[in-house]
Every structure is written in C-alpha cells, then in structure tokens.
Short mmCIF file of C-alpha atoms in Angstrom, two decimals:
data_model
loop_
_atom_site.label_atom_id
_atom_site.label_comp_id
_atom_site.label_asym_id
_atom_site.label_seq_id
_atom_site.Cartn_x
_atom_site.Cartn_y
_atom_site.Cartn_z
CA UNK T 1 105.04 122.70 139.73
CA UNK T 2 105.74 120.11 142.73
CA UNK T 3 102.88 118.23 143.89
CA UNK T 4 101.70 117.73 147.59
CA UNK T 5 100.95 114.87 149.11
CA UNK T 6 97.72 114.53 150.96
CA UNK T 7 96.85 112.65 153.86
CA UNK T 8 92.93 111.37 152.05
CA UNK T 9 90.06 110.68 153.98
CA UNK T 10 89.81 107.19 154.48
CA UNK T 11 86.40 106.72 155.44
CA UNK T 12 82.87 108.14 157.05
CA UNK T 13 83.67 109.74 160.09
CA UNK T 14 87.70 108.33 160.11
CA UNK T 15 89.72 112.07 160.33
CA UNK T 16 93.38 111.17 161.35
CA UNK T 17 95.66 108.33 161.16
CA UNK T 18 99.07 107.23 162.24
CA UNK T 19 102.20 107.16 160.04
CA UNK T 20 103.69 103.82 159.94
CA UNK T 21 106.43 103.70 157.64
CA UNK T 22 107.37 105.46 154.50
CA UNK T 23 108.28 103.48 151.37
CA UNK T 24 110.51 106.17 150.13
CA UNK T 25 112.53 108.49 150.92
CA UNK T 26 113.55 111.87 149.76
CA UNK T 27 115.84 111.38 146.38
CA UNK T 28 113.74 108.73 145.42
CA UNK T 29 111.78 108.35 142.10
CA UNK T 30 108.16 107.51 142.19
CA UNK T 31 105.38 106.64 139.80
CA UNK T 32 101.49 107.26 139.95
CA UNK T 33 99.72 105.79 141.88
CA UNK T 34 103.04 103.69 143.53
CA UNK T 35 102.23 103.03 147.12
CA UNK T 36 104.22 106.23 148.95
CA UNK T 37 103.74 106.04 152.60
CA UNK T 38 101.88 103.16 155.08
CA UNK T 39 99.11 104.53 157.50
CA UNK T 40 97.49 102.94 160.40
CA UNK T 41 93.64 103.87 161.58
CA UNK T 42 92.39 102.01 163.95
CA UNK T 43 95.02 99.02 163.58
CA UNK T 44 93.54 98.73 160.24
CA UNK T 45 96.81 99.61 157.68
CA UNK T 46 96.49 101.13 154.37
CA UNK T 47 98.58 102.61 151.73
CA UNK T 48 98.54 105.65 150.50
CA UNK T 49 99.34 106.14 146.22
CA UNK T 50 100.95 108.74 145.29
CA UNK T 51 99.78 111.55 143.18
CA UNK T 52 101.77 111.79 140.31
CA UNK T 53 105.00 110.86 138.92
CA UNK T 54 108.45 112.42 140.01
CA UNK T 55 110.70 113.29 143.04
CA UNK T 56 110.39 113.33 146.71
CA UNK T 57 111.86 116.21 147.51
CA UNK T 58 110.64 116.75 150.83
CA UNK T 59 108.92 113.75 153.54
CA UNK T 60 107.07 116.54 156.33
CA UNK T 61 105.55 114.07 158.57
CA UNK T 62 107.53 110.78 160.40
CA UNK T 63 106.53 107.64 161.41
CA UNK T 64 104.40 107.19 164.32
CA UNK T 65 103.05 110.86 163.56
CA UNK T 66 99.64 111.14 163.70
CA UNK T 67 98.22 113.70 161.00
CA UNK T 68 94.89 114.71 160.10
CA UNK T 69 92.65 114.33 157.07
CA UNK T 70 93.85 116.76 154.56
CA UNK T 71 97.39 117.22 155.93
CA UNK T 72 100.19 117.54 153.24
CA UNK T 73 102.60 114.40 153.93
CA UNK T 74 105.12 115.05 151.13
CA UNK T 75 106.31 117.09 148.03
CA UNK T 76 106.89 115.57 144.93
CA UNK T 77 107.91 117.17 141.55
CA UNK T 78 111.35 117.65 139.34
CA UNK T 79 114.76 117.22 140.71
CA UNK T 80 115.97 120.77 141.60
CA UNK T 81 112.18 122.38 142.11
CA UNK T 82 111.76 124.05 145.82
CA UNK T 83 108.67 123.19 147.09
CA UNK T 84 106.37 126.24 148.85
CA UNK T 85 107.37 127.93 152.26
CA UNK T 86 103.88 126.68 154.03
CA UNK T 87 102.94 123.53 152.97
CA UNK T 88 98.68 123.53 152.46
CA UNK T 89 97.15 121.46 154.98
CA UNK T 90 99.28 121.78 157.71
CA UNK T 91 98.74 122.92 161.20
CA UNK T 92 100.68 125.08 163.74
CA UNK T 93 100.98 122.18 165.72
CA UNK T 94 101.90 119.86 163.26
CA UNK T 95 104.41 122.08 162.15
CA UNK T 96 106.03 121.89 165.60
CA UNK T 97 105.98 117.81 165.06
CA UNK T 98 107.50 117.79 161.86
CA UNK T 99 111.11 116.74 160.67
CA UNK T 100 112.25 120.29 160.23
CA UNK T 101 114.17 118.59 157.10
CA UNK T 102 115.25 121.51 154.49
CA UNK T 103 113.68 121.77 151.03
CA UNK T 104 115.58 119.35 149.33
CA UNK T 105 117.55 120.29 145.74
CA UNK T 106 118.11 117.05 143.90
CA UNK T 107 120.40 117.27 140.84
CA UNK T 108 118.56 116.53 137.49
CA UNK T 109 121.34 113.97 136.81
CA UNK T 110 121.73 112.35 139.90
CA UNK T 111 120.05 108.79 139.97
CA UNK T 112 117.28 107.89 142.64
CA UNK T 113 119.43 105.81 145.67
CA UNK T 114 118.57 101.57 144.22
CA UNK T 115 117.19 99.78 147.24
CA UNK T 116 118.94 96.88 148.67
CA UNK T 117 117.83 93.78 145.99
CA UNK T 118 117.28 90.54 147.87
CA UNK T 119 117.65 86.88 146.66
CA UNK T 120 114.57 85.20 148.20
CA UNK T 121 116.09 81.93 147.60
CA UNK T 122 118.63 82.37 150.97
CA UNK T 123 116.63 85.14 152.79
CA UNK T 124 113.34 86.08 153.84
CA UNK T 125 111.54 88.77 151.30
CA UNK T 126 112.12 92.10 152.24
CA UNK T 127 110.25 94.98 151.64
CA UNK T 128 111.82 97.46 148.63
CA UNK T 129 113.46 96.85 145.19
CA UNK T 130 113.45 92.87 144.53
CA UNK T 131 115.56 92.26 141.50
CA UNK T 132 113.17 89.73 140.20
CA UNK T 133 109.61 91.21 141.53
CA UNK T 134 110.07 94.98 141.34
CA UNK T 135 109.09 96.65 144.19
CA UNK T 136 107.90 94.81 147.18
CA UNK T 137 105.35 97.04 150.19
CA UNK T 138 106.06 95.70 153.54
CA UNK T 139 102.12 94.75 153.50
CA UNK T 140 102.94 92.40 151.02
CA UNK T 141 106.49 91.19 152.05
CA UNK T 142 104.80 90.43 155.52
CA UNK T 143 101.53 88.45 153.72
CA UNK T 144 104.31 86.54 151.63
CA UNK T 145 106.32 85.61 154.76
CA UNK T 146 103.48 84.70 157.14
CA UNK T 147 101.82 82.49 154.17
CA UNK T 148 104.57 81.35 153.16
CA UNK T 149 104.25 82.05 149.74
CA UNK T 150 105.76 81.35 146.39
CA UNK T 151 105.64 84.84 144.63
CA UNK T 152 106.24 83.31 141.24
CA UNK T 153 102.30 82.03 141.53
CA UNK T 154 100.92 85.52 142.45
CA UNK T 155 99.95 87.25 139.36
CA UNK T 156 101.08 90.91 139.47
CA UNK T 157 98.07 93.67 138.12
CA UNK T 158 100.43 96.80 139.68
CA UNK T 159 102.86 99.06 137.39
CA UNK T 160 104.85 96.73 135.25
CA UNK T 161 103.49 93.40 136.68
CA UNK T 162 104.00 94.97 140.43
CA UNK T 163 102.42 92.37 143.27
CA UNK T 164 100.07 94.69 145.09
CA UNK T 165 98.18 93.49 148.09
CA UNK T 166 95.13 93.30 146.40
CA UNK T 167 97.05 90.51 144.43
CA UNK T 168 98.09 88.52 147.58
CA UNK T 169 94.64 87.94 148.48
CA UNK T 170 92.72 87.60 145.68
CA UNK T 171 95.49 84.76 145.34
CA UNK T 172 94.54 83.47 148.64
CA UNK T 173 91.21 83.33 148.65
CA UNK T 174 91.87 81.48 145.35
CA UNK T 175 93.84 79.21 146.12
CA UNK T 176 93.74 76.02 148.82
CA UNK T 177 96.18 76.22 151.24
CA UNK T 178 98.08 72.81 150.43
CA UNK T 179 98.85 74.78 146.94
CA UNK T 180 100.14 78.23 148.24
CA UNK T 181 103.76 77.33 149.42
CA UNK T 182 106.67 77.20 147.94
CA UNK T 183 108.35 74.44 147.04
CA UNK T 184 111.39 75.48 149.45
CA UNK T 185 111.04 78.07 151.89
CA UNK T 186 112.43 80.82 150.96
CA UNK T 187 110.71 83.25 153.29
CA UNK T 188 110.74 83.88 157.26
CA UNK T 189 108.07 85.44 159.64
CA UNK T 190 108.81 89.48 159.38
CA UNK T 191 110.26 89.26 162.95
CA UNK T 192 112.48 86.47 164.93
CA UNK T 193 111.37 85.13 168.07
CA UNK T 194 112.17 87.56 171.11
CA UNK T 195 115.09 85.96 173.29
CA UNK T 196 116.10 86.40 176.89
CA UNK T 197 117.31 90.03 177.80
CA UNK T 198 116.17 91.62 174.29
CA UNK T 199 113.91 94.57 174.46
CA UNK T 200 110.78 93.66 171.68
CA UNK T 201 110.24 96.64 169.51
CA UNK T 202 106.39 98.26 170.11
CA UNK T 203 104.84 97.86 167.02
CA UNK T 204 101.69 100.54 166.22
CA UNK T 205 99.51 98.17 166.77
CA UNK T 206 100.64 97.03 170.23
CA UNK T 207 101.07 100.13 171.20
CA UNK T 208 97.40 101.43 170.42
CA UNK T 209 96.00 98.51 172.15
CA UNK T 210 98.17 99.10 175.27
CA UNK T 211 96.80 102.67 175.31
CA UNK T 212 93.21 101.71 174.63
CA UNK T 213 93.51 99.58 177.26
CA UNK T 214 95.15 101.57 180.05
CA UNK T 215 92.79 104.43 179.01
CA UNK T 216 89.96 102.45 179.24
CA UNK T 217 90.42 101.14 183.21
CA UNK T 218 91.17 104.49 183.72
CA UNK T 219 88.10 105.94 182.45
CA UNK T 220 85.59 103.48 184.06
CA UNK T 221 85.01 101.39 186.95
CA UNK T 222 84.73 98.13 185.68
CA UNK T 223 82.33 95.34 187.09
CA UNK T 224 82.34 91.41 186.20
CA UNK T 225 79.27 89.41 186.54
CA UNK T 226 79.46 85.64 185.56
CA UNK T 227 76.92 83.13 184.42
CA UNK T 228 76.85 79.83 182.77
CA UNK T 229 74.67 78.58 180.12
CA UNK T 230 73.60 74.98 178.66
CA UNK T 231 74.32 75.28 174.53
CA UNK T 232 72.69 72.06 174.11
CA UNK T 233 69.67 73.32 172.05
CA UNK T 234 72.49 75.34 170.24
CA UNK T 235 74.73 72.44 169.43
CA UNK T 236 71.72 70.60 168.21
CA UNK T 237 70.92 73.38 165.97
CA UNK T 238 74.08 74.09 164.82
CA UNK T 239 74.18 70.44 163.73
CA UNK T 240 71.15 70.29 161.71
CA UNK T 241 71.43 73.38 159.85
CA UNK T 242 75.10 73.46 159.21
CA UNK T 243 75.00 71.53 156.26
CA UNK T 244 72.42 73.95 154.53
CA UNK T 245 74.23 76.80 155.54
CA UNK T 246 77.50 75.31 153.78
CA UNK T 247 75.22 74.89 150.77
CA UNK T 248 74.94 79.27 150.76
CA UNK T 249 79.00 78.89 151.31
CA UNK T 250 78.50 80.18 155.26
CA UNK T 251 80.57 78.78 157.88
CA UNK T 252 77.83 78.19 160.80
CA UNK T 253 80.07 78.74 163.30
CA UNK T 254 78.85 79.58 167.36
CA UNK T 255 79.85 83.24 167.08
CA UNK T 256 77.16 83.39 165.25
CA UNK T 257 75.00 82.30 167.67
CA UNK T 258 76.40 84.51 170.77
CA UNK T 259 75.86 87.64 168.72
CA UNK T 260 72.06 86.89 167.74
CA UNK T 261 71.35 86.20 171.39
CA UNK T 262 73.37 89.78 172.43
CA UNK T 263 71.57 91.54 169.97
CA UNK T 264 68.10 90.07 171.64
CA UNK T 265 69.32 90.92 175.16
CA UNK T 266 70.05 94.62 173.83
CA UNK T 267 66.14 95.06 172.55
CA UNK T 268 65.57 94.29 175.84
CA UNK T 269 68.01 96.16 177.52
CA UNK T 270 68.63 98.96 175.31
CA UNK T 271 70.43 101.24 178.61
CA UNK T 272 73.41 98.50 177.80
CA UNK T 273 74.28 99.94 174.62
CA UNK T 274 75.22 103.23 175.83
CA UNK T 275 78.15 105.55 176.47
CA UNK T 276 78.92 107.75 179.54
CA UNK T 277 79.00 111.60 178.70
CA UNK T 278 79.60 114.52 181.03
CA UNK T 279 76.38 115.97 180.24
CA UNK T 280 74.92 112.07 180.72
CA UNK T 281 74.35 108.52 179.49
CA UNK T 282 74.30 108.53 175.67
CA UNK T 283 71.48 105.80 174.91
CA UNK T 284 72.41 104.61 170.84
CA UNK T 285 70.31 104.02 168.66
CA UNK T 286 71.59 101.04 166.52
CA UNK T 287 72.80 97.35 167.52
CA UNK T 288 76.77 97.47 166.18
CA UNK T 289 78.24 94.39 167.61
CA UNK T 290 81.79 94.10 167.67
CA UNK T 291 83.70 90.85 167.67
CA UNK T 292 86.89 90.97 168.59
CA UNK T 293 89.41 89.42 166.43
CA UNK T 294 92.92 88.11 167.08
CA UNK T 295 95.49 88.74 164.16
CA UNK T 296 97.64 85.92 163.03
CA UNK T 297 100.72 86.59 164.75
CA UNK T 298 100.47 89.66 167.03
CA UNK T 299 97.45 92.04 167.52
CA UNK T 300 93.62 92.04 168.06
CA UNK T 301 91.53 93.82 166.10
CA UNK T 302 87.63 94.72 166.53
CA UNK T 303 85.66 94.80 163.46
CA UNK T 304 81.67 95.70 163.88
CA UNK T 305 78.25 93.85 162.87
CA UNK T 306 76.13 96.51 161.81
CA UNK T 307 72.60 96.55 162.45
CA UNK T 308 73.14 92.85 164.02
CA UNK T 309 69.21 92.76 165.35
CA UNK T 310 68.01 93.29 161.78
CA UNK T 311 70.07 90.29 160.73
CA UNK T 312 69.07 86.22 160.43
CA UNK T 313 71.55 83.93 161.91
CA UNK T 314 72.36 83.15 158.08
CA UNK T 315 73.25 86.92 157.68
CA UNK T 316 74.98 86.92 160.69
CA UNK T 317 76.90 83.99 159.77
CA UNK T 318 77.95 85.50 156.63
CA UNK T 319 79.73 88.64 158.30
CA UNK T 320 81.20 86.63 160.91
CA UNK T 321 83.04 84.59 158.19
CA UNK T 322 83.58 87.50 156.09
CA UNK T 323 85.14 89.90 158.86
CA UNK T 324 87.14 87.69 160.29
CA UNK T 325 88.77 86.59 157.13
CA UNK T 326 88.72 89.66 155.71
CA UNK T 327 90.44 91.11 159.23
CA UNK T 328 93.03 88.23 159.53
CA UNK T 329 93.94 89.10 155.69
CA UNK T 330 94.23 92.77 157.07
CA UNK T 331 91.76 93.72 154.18
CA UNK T 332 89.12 95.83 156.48
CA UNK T 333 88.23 99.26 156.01
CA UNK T 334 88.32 102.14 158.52
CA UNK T 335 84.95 102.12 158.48
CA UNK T 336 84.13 98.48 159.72
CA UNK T 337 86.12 98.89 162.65
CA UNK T 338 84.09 102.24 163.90
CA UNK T 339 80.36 102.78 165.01
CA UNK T 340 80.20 99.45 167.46
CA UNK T 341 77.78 99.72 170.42
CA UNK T 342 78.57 96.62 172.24
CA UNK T 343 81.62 94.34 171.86
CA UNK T 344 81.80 90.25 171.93
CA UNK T 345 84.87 88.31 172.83
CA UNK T 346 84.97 84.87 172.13
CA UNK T 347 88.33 83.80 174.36
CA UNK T 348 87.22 80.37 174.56
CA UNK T 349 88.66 79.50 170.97
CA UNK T 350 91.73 79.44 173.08
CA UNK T 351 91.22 77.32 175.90
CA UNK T 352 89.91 79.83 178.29
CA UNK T 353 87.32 78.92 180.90
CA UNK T 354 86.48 82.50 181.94
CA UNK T 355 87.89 85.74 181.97
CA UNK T 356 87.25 89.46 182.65
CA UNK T 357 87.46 91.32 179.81
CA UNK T 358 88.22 95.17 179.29
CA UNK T 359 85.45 97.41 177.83
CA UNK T 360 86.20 98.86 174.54
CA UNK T 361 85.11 102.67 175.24
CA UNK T 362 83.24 104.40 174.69
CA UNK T 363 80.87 101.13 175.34
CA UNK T 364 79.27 100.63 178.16
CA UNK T 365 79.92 97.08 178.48
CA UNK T 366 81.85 93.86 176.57
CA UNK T 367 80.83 89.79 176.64
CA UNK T 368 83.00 87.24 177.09
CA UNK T 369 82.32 83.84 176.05
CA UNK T 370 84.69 80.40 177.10
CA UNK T 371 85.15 77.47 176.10
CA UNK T 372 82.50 75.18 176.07
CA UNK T 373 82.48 72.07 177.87
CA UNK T 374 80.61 69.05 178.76
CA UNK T 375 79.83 69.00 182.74
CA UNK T 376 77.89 67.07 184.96
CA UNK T 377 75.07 69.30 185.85
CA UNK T 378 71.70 68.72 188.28
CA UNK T 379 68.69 69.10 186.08
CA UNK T 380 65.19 68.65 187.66
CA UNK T 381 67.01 66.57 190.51
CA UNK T 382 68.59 64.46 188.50
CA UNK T 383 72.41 64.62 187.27
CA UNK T 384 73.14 65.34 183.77
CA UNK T 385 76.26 65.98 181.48
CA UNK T 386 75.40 69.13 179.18
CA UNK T 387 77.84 71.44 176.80
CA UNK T 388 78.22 74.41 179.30
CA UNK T 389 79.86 77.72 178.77
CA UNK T 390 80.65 80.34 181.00
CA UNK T 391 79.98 84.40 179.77
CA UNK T 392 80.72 87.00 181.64
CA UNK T 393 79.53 90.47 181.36
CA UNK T 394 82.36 93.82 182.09
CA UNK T 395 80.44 96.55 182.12
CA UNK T 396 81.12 100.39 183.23
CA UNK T 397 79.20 101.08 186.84
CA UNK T 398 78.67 104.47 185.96
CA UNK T 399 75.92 103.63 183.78
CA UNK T 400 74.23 100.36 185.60
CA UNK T 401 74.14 98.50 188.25
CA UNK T 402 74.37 94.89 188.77
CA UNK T 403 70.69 93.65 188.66
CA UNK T 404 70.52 95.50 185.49
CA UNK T 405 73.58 93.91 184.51
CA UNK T 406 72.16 90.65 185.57
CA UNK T 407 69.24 91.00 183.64
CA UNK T 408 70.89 91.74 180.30
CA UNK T 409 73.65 89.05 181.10
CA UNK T 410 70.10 86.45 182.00
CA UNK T 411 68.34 87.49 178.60
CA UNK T 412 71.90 86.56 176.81
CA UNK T 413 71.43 83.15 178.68
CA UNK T 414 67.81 82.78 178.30
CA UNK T 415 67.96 82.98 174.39
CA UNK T 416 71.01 80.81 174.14
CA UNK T 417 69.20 78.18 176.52
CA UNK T 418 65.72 77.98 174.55
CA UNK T 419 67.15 78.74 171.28
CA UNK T 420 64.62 76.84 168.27
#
C-alpha cells in the first residue's frame, strides 16, 4: 500500500511552509528516513525524511508552493502501485496549485534514474549522488562550499556513512577554523558572482524578505526618531567583566548590552511592545527581543530572545552567542524565529553611522544601533572625547506618538548611559 508524504508540523504555532526544492524526483528510489524534499519557514530551511522505503511515484506539490501542516507532498510505495484518487490532506485550493502530474506506473525492473556523480577534486560539490560520499542535500553541499570544507574529515552518522547536516556542524563547532579546509580547494560558493546584464535568480529567502518588507511600509506609517548615547560606562564594563564571562565560555559582546537596556525601556514603556489590530492596539504580554541577523552570504534572518527582562546580561550573553551561531550555521528552529515583540538591529557591525530601519510587523516598533565612535563631545562645559553611538527608534504612528517614542528611545539611552 503506497505511503503519503506529509507536510509535519514543524513547531508551536508554525502551520505552513514553503517548498524549496525536492531531492528526488518521481522514478527515484528512496530509503527511510532519506531527506525527500527541502522546506523553508520563516527563512529557517529544514528537511523533511521520508516515511518509508520505496518509490516516488507521484511529487503533488512544486517548489515555491506553500502547503499547510498536514498536506500530503508525495506518494511513495512499489514500482507499478497507483496511488489514491484524493490524496489525504489536501485542499481544494491546493489542488488547483498542484502539478496536475498523472499517477505515475514505474516498471518493477526499471532502475531508479543515477544522479549526475561529481569529482570534487575539479568542481565544486554538488548536491545528489557523489560517487565517493553517497548522497549529498543541497544544505550540506552549500555548508561544504561556503566553509570550504574537506568532506573526507566529516564523519558521516546518516544511512551507510551518509554526511547529514547535523554532521557538518557538529564538525564545525568541533573543529578550529585553521583545521577545516581542505588541503586544495576543491569546492566553490553555491552561486558565481552576478555580472553586468545578468538577471540574479530570487532565491526564497530574498524573496520573503522583499515581501516582508514592502508589506510592512505598506501596512504602517513609519516614524524615525534619533538619539545618541555615551557607552563609556558600557565599554568600561564590558572590559572588566569580559574575562569572567569567557571563563562561563560567553562571548560578552555589546548586543548584549543594547538588548538588556531595550528590555528595561519596555517595563517602562510596555504600549511599545504592541501590535495594531482592527478592533485595537494589542498590548503583549512578554519581552521577545529579536536581533536581527545577517546570513553569511545572502539573507537576514531574525531569531527571538525570549523572556529577555527575566534574563542577566550573562544569560543574555549566552543566547546572543548561541543564536547567532546557531542562525549563521542555519541550525534554528521555526520556533526561535516566531513570538518576538520588539526587534534590535545592530547595523553598526558594518560601518553604519545611522539608519532607518523597517519594522518587522506585526511590531510596533524596531532599534537600530551604529557604529560606535569616539567624538569630541561638551560635557559640563568642558570638551570631551567619549565612545558615542547613534540609535534610532522606527516605530508605527498608529500606535504612538513621538514623545512617547522619545521617552522609550530616552529610557534605552538612560540605562545604557548609567549602566553599573
């Protein structure tokens, strides 16, 4: 009896993702649990196992598809089986959106197509059948490339000594970078630099971000305020205690910092983490803080700080480094990239002054922090060169105005000014 393939919930409150790419196609053999298909929630990719052992004999949903929890992707079973007129799990509007591909009879004798094998020695690692490695997921052919990695040092813990993801970065969190390339380089980035007159493909990613964007300066007015604070009692705290914090393994870094002082500022302010509704201003209940994250390569992702204000700077630390390596490893979870109330972004790390960032709806409002700088400065009448920063504070007008604004933006300052 075929088999169907099941789009799984992926996490708390996480109902529908995007199809990215399928890692076979209809003919092919698969085993259990052998990644099947790559999904995309929230620019957060996973891959989906599949169920048992056989055929694909029918693929019902194509990439860039978005399908619902509980949606049937796929058929497997035994070459020849036809799989069910109305595939469980499916909607009427789905079933509009599908491939209208055939039930697919596949010979018992006929052989599963081989993929394309690959000699990594003259070009970049591709994702599919590797004569040497078995099968290769494009997760794990991109991690190789943009690492630069020498497979023969991952060890494999997939079907017959398969490299899973998993693998890759347990491997690099392992290992120190100065041991993790190979001794030639064998492997490319995933994509060649764009030249003059070519049209760049839209990756998922890019292209949720471009909608979340446009939607977002759509759905609210958006308003900038500006201030600047002095991070000297910051940088002399930082100095002291980073050293102890390294002893706990905790990269003190200032994001740290910045997020401590928003979650203060939203105790005091609590109208600032809210969302606009049509039936009013939705005041939440929890301090999620956001940080957003850029990818290595392309891509920004946004994962959340849960309960930030119940957190030491130590604890706060600890998330920062863990999210952002865990993000940049593309090792997050649905989950920690849903349920923020308020969003940081640090665009200094980049060389950026100031800037006016775009909320990240359904939030009220998002912090930017630049790069900081010493600056001659006029302190009690006297001049002064201090570690300045500029943060500015987007926020929606429907829901405040600016001397609230001000006064969240002022408590932000105030805390990172007189921190002890």
């Amino acid at each position: 009896m075929a088999t169907a393939v099941l789009m799984p919930e992926l996490g708390e409150s996480v109902d529908e993702a995007t199809i990215t790419q399928w890692l076979k196609k209809v003919g092919d053999e698969v085993s259990e649990f052998e990644p099947l298909v790559e999904v995309n929630t929230d620019k957060v990719d996973t891959e989906i196992p599949s169920p048992a052992s056989g055929t694909i004999l029918q693929i019902l949903a194509g990439a860039d598809q978005v399908v619902q929890a509980g949606t049937t992707l796929a058929w497997i079973g035994e070459p020849g089986e036809v799989v069910p007129d109305s595939p469980a799990g499916l909607s009427a509007e789905q079933s509009r959106a599908e491939t209208k591909q055939e039930p697919v009879a596949i010979p018992a004798s006929e052989p599963a197509a081989d993929r394309a094998e690959v000699s990594p020695v003259v070009m970049k690692l591709r994702p599919g059948r590797h004569p040497e490695f078995g099968y290769i997921s494009p997760v794990v052919a991109k991690m190789v490339a943009e690492h630069n990695l020498d497979l023969n040092l991952v060890t494999g813990t997939g079907k017959d000594g398969r490299v899973t993801k998993s693998d890759v970065m347990t491997y690099l969190e392992a290992t120190p970078v100065s041991e993790r390339s190979a001794p030639v380089q064998p492997f490319s980035k995933p994509a060649e630099p764009a030249l003059p007159g070519e049209v760049v493909r839209l990756s998922t990613m890019r292209k949720m971000i471009a909608d979340h964007m446009v939607m977002s300066k759509q759905a609210s007015p958006h308003v900038t305020t500006v201030m600047e604070a002095d991070l000297s009692n910051v940088v002399a705290h930082r100095a002291a205690h980073k050293p102890v914090f390294a002893r706990d393994e905790v990269n003190l870094t200032y994001t740290a910092y910045f997020i401590s002082a928003i979650a203060a500022a939203l105790k005091l302010h609590p109208m600032v983490k809210s969302s606009w509704g049509e039936d009013g201003i939705h005041l939440h209940k929890d301090i999620n803080i956001g940080m957003a994250t850029a990818l290595e390569g392309d891509g920004l992702i946004v994962p959340v700080i849960k309960g930030a204000d119940e957190l030491s700077l130590l604890g706060i630390a600890r998330k920062v480094n863990d999210l952002a390596r865990r993000a940049r490893q593309k090792q997050l979870q649905p989950d920690e990239v849903r349920g923020g109330t308020f969003t940081l972004t640090n665009h200094g790390t980049s060389g950026s002054l100031f800037a006016t960032p775009i909320i990240n709806q359904p939030q009220c409002g998002i912090l930017g922090v630049g790069m900081m700088q010493k600056r001659v400065v006029v302190i009690n009448d006297a001049i002064a060169i201090r570690p300045m920063v500029y943060i500015s504070f987007t926020f929606d007008h429907r829901i405040l105005d600016g001397a609230i604004a001000d006064y969240f933006l002022g408590a932000v300052k105030e805390k990172l000014e007189n921190w002890s």
